[in-house]
Coordinates of N, CA and C in Angstrom, one line a residue:
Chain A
X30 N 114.5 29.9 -159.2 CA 114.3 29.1 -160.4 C 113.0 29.5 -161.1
X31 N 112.4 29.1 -162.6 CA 111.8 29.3 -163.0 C 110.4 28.1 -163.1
X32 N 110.4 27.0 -162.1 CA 109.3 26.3 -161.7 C 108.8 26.5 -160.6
X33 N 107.6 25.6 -160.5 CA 106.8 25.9 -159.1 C 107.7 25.3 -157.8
X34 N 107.7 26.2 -156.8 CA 108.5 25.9 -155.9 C 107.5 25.8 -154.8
X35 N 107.9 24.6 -154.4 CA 107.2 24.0 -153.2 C 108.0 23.8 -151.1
X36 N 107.8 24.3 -150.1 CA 108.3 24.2 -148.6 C 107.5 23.9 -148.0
X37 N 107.9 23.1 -147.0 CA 109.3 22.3 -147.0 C 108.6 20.9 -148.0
X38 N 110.1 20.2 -148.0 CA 110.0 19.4 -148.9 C 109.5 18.1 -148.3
X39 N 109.4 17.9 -147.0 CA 109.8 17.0 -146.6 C 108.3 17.6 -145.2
X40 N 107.5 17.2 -144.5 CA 107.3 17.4 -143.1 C 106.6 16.1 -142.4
X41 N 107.1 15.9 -141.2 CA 106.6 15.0 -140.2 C 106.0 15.9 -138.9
X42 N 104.5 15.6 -138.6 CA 103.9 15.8 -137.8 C 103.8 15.2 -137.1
X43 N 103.3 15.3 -135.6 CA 102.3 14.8 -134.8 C 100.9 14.9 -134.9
X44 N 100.3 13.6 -135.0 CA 98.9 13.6 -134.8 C 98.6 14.9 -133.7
X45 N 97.6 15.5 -134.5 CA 96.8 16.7 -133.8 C 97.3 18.0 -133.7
X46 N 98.9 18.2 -134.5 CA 99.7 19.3 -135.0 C 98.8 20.0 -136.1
X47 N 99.3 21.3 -136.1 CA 99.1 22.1 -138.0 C 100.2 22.4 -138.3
X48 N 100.1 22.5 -140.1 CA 100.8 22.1 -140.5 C 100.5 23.2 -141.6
X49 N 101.7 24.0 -142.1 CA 101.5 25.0 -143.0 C 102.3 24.8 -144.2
X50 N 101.8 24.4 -145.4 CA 102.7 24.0 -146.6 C 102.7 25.5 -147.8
X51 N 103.6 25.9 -148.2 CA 104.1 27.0 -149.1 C 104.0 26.0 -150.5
X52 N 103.8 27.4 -151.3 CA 103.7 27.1 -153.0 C 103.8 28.5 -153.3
X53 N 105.1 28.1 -154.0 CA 105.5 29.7 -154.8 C 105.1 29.1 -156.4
X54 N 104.3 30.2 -156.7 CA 104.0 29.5 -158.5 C 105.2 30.4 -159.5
X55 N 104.6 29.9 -160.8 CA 105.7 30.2 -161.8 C 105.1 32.2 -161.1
X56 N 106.3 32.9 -162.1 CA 105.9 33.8 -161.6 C 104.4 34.3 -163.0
X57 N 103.5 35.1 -162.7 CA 102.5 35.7 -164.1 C 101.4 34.8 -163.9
X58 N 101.5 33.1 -163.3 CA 100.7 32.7 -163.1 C 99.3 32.7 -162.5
X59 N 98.4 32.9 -163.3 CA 97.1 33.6 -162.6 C 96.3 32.3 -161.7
X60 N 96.2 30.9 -162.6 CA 95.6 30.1 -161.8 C 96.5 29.3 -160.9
X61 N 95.8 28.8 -159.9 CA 97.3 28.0 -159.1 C 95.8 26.8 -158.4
X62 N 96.6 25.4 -158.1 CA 95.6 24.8 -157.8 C 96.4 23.5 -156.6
X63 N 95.7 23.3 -155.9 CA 96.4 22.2 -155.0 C 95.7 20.8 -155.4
X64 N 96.4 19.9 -155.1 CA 96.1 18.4 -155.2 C 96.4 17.6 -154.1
X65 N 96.2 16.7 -153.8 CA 96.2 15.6 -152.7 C 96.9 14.0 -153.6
X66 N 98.0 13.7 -153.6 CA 98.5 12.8 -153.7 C 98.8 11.3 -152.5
X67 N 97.8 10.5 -152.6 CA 98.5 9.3 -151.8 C 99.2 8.5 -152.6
X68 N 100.0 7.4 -152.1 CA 100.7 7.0 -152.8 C 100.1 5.8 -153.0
X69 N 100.7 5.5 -154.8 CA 100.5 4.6 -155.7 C 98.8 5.0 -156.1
X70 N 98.5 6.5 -156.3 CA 97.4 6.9 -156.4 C 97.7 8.2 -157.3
X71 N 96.8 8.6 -158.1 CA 96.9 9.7 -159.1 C 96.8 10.9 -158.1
X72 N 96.8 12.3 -158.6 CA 96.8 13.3 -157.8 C 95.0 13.9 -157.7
X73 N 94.7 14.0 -156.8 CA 93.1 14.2 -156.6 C 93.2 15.7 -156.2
X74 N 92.3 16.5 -156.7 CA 91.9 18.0 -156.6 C 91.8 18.4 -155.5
X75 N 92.4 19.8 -155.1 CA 91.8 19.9 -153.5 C 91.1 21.3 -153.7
X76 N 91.9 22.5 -154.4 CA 91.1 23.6 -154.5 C 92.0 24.3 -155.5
X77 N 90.9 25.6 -155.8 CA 91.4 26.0 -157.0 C 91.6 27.5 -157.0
X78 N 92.2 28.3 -157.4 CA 92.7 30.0 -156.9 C 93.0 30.8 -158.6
X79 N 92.0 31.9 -158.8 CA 92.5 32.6 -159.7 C 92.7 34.0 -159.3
X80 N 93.9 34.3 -159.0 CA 94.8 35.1 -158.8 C 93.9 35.2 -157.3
X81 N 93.8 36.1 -156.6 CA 93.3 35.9 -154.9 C 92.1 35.2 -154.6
X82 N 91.5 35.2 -155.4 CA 90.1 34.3 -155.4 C 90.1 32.8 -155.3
X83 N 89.4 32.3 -154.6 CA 89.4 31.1 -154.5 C 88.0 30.8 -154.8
X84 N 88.1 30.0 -156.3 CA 86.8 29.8 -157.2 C 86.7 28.2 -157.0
X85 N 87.2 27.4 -156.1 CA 86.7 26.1 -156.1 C 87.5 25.2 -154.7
X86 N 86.9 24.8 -153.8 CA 87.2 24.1 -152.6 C 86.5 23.1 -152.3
X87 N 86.1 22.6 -153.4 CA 85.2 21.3 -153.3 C 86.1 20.3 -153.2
X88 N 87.0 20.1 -152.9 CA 88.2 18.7 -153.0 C 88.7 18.6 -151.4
X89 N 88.6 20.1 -150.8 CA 89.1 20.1 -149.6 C 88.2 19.0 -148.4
X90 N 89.1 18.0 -147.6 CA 88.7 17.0 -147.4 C 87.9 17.0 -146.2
X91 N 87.8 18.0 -145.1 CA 87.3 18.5 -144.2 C 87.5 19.7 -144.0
X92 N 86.8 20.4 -143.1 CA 87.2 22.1 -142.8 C 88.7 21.8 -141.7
X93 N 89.4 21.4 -141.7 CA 90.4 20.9 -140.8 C 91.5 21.9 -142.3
X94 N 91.1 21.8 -143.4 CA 92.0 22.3 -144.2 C 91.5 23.3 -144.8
X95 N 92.7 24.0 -145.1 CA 92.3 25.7 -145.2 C 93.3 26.3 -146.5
X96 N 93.3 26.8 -147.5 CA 94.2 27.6 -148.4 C 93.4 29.0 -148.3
X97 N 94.7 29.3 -148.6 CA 94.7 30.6 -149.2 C 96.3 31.4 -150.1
X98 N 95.9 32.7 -150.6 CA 96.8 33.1 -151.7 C 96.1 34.7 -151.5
X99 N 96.5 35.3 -150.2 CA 96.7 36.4 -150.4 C 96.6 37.7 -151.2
X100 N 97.5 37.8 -151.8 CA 98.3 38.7 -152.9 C 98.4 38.4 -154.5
X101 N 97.4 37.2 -154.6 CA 97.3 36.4 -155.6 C 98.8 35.7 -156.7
X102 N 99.9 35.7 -155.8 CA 101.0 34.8 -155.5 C 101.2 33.9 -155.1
X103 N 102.0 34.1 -154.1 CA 102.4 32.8 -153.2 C 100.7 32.2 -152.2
X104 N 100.9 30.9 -151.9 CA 99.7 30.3 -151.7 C 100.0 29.3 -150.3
X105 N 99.5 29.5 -149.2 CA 99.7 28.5 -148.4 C 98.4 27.4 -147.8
X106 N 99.0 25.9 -147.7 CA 97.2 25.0 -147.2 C 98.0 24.9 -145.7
X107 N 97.0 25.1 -145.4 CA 97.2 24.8 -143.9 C 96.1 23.5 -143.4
X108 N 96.6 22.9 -143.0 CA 95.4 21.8 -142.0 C 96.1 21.7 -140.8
X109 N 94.9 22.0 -140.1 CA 94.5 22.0 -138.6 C 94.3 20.7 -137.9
X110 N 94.9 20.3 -137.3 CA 94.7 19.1 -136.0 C 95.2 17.7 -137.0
X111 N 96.4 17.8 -137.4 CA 96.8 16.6 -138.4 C 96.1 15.0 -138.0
X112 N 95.4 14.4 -139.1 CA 95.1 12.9 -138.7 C 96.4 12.3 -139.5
X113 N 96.0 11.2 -139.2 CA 97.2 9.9 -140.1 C 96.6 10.0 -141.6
X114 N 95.4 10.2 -141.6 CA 94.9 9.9 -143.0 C 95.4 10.8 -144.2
X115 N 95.9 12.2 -143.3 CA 96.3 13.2 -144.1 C 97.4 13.4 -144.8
X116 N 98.4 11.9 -144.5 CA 99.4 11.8 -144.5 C 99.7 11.4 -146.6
X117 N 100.2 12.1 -147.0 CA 100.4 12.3 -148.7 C 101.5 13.3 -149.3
X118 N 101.4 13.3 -150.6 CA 102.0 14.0 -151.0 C 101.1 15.4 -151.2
X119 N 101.8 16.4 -151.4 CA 100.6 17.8 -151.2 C 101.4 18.4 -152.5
X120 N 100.6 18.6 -153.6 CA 101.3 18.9 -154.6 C 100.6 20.5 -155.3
X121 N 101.5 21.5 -155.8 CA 100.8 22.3 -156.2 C 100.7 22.3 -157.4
X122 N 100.4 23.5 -158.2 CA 100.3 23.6 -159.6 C 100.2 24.7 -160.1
X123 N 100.5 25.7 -161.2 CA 100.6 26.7 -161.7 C 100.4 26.9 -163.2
X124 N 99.2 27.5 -163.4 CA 99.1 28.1 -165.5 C 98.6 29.1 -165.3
X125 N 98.9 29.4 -166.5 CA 98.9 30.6 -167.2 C 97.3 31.1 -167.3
X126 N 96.3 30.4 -167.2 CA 95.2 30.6 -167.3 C 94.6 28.8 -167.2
X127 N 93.8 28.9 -166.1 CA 92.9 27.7 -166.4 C 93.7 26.5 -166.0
X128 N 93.0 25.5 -166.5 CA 93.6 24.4 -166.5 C 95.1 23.6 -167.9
X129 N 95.1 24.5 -168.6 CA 96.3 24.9 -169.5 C 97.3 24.4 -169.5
X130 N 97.8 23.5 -169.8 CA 99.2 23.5 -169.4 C 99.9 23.7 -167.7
X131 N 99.2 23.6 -166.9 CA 99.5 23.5 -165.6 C 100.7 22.8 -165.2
X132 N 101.5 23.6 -164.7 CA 103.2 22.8 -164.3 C 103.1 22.2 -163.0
X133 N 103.7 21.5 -162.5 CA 103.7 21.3 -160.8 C 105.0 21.5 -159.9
X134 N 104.7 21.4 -158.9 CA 106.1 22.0 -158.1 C 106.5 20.5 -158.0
X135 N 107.7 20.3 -157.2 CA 107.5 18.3 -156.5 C 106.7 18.1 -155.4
X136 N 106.2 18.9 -154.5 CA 105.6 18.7 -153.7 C 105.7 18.4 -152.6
X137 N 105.1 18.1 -151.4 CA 105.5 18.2 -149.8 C 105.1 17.0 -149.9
X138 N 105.4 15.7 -149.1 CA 105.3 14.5 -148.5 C 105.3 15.0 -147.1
X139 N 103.7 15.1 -146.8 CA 103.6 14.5 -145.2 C 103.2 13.4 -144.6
X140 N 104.3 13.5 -143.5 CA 103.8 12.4 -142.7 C 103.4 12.6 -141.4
X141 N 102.1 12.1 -140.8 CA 101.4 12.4 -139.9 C 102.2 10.9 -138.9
X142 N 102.5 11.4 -137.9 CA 102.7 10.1 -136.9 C 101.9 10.0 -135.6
Chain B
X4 N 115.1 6.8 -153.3 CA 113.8 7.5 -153.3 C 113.0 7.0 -152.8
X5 N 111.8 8.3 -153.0 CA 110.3 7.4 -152.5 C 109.6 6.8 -153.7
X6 N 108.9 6.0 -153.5 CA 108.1 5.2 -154.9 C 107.1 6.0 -155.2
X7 N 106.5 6.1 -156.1 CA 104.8 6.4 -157.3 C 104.2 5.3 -157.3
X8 N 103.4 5.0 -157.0 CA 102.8 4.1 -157.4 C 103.5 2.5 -157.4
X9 N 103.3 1.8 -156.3 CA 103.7 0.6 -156.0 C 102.9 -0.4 -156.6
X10 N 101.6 0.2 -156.6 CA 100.7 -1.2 -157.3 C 100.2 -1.1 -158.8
X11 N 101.3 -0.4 -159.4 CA 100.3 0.4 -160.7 C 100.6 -0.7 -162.0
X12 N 99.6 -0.6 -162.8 CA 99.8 -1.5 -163.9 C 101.2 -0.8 -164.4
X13 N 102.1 -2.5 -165.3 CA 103.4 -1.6 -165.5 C 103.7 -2.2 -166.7
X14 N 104.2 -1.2 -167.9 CA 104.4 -2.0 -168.7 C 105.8 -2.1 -169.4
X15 N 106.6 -2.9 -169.5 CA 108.0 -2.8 -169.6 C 108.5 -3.3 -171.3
X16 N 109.0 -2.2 -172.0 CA 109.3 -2.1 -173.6 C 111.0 -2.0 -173.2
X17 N 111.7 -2.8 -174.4 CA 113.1 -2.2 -174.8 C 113.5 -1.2 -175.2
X18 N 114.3 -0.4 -174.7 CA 115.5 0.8 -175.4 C 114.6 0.8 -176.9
X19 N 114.5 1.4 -177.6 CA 114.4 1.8 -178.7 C 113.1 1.6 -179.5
X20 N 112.4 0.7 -178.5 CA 110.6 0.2 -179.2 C 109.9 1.2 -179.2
X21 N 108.5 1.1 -179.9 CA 107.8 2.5 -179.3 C 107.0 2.3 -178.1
X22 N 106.4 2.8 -177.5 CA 105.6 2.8 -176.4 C 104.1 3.0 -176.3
X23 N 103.0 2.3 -176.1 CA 101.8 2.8 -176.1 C 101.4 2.8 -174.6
X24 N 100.9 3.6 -174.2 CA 100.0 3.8 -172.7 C 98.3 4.1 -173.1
X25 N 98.0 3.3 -172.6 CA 96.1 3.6 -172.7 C 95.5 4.2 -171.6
X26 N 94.3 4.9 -172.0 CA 93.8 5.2 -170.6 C 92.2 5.0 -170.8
X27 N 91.5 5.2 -169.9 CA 89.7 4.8 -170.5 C 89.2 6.1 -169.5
X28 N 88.5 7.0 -170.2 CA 88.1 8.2 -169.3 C 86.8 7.6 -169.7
X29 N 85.8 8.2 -168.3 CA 84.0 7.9 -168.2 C 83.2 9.3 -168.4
X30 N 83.5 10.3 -168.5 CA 83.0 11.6 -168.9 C 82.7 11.6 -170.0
X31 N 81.5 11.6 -170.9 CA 81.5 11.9 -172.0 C 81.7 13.3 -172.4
X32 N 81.4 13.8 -171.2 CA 81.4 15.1 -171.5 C 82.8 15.9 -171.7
X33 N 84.0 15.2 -171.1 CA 85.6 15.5 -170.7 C 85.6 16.3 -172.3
X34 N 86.2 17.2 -172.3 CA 86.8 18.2 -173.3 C 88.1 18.4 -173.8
X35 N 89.1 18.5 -172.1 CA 90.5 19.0 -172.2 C 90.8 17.5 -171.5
X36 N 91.8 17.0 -172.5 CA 93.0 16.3 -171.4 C 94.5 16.5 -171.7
X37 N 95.2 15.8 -171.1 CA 96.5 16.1 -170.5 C 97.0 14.9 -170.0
X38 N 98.0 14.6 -170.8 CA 99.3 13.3 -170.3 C 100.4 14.1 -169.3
X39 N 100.5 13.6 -168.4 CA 101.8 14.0 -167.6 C 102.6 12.6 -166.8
X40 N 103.8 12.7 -167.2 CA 104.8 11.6 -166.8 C 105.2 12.4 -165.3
X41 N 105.4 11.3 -164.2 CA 105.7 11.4 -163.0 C 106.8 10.4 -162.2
X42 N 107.8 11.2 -162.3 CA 109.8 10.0 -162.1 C 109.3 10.2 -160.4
X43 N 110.1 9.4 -159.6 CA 110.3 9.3 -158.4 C 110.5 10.4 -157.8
X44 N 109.6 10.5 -156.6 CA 110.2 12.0 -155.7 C 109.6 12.9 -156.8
X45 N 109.4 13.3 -157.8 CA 108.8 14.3 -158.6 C 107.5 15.0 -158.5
X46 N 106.9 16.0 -158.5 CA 105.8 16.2 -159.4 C 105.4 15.7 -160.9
X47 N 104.1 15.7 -161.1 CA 103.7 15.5 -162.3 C 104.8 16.5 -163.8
X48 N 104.8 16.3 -164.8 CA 105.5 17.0 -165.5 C 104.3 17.0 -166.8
X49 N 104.5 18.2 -167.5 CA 103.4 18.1 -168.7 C 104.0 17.8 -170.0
X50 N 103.2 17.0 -170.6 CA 103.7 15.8 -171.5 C 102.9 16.6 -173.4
X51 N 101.7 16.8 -172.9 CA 101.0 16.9 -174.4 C 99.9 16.7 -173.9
X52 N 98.9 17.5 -174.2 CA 97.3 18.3 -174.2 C 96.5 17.6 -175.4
X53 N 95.5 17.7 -175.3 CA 94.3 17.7 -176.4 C 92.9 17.9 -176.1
X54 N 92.5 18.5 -177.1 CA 91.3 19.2 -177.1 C 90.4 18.4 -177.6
X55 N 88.8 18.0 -177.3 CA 88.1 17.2 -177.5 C 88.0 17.6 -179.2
X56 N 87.7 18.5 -179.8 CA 87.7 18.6 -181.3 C 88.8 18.1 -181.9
X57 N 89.5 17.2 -181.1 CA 91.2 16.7 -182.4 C 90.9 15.4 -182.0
X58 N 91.7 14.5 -182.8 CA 91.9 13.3 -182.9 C 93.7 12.7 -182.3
X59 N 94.1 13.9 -183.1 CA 95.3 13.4 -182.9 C 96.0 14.4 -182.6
X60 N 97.6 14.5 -181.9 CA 98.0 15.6 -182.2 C 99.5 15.2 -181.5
X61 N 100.6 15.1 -182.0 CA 101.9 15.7 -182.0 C 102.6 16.7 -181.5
X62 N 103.6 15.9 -180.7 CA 104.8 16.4 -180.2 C 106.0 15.7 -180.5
X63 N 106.8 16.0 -180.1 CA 108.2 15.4 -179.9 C 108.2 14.2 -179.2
X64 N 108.5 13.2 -180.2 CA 108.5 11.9 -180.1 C 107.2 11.2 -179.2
X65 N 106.2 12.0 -178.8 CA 105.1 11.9 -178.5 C 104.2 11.8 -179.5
X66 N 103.0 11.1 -179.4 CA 101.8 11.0 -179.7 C 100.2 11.0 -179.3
X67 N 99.2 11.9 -179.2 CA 98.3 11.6 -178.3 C 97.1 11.4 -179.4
X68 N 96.6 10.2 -178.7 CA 95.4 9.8 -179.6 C 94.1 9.5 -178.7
X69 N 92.7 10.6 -179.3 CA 91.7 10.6 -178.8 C 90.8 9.6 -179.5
X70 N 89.9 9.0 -178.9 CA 89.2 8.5 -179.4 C 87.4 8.3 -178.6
X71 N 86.7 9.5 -179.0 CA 85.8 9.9 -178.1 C 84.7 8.8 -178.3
X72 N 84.3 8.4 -179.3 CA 83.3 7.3 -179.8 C 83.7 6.0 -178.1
X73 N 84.6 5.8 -177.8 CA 84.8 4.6 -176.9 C 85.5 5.2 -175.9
X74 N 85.3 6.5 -175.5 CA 85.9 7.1 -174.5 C 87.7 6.7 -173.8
X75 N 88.3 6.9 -175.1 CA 89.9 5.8 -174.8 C 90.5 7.4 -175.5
X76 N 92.1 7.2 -174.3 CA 93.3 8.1 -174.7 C 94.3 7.0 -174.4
X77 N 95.2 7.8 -175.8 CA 96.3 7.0 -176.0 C 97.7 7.8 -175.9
X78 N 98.9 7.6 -175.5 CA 100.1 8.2 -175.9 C 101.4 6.7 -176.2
X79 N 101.6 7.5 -177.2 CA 102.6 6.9 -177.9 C 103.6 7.8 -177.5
X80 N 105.0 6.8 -177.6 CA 106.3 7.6 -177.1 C 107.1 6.6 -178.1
X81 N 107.9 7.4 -179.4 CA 108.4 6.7 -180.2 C 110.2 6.6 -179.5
X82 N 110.3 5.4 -180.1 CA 112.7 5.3 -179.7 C 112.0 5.7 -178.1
X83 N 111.1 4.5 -177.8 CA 111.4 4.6 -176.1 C 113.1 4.8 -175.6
X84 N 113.6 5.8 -174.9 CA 114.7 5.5 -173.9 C 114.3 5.4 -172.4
X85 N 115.8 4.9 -171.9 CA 116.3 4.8 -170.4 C 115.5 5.9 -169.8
X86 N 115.1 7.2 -170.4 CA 114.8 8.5 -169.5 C 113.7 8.5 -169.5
X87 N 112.8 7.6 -170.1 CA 110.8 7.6 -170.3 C 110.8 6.8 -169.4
X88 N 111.7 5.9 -168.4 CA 110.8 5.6 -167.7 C 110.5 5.9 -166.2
X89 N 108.9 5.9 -165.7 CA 108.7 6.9 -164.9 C 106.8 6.1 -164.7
X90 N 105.9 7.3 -164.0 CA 104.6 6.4 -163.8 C 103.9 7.9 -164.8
X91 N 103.3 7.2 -165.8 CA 102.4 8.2 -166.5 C 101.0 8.7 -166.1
X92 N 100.2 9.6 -166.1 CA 99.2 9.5 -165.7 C 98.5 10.1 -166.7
X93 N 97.0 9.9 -167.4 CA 96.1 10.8 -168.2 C 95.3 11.3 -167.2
X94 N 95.1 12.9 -167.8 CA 94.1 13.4 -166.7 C 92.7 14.2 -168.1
X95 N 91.8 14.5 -167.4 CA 90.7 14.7 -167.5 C 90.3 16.1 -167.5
X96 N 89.1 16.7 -168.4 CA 88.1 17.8 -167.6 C 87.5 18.1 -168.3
X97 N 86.5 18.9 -167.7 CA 85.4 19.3 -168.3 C 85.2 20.0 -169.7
X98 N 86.5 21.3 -169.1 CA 86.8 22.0 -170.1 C 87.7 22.5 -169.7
X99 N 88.6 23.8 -170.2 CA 89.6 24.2 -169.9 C 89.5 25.5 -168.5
X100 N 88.4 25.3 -168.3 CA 88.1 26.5 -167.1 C 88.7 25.3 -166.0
X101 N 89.4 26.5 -165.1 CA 90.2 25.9 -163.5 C 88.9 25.7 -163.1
X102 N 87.7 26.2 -163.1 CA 86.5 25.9 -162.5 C 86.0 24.6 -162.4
X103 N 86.7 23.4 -163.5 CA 86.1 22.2 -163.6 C 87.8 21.4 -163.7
X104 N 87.9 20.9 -162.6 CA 89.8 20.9 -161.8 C 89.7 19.3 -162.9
X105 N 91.0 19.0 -163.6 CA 91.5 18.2 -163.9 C 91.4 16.7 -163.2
X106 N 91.2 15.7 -163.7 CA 90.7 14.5 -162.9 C 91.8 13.6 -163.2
X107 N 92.3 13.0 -162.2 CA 93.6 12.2 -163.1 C 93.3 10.5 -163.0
X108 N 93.9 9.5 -163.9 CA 93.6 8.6 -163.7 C 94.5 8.1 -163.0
X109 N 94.7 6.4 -162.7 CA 95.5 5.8 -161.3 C 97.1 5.4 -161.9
X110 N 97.4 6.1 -163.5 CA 98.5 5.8 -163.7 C 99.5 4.7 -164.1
X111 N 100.1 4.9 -165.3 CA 101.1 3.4 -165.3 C 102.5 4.0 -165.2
X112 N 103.0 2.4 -164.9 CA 104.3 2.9 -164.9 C 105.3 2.4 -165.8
X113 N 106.0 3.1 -167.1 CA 106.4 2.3 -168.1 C 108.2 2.2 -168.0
X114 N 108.8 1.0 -167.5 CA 109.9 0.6 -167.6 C 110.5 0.1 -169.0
X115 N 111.7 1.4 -169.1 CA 112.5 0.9 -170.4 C 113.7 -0.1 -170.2
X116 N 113.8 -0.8 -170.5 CA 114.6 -1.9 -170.6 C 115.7 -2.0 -171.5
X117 N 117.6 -1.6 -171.1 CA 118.2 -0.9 -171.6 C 119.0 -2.2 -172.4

């Protein structure tokens, strides 16, 4: 398809699992950025990627969480030793430049148990 | 589905009224913002932008209205339908650099009433 594609759609962890969430962006898209969604809550910033670079990780909530983007494509967060608190929606994002018109994928809903 | 926003202010219009959603950003400094409507189970979807130098600015059956003097964003959604409704959110930033990430506010949710 031609939107941000997000896997799995769906994940249930165990407390103290990792957990590796995929974001394929539009394709040409240079910036790509993650967000932290809890629910009945707006989407909060986690970090920010222009093309392999990662120019902002101030959102990231402990070092327990980790992105990266390689090939300056596809982008994976990983967090390490799942708490309950971690438990949200994990949403990505993709523009053309910047903060621009930024699309989003639907996002991963974890649940930490 | 799963819900958006369970506790969010909500505001419920009929089939065919227009719609206003307000928001109050505290940055005086905010430059770029951005409306994005968000349906159940979805991501955010992009609605209509504005640049701190406009007041106003049009889209399709959309309306966004700045108003930097009292720090307030507005969207209008004219011939509300069945399909607008969903949880809106305004978001925020510095500027248009990814360097200064998009701030979002906590969102309403506007029910059309058929």
């Amino acid at each position: 398809g031609a939107g941000v594609s997000q896997s799995p759609r769906y994940k249930v962890a165990k407390r103290g699992q990792d957990v590796a969430l995929r974001c394929d962006p539009i394709s040409g898209h240079v910036s790509l950025f993650w967000y932290q969604q809890a629910l009945g809550q707006g989407p909060e910033f986690l970090t920010y990627f222009q093309n392999e670079a990662q120019l902002d990780k101030s959102g990231l909530p402990s070092d327990r969480f980790f992105a990266e983007r390689p090939e300056g494509s596809v982008s994976t967060l990983k967090i390490q030793r799942t708490q309950q608190e971690d438990s949200a929606v994990y949403l990505c994002a993709s523009s053309l430049q910047d903060n621009t018109e930024a699309f989003f994928g639907q996002g991963t809903r974890l649940t930490v148990v | 589905g799963e819900s958006v926003g369970l506790h969010l202010p909500t505001l419920s219009v009929q089939e065919g009224d227009n719609s206003i959603i307000n928001c109050a950003y505290s940055n005086s400094a905010s430059d770029y913002f951005i409306w994005y409507k968000q349906e159940s189970g979805k991501g955010p979807q992009f609605i209509i932008d504005i640049r701190s130098n406009m007041d106003k600015r049009q889209g399709q059956r959309v309306t966004v209205l700045l108003n930097k003097t009292v720090k307030h964003l507005s969207l209008q959604i004219a011939a509300t339908q069945p399909g607008d409704s969903a949880v809106y959110f305004c978001a925020e930033s510095a500027s248009l650099s990814g360097n200064t990430p998009l701030v979002f506010g906590k969102g309403t949710r506007l029910s059309v009433i058929a």
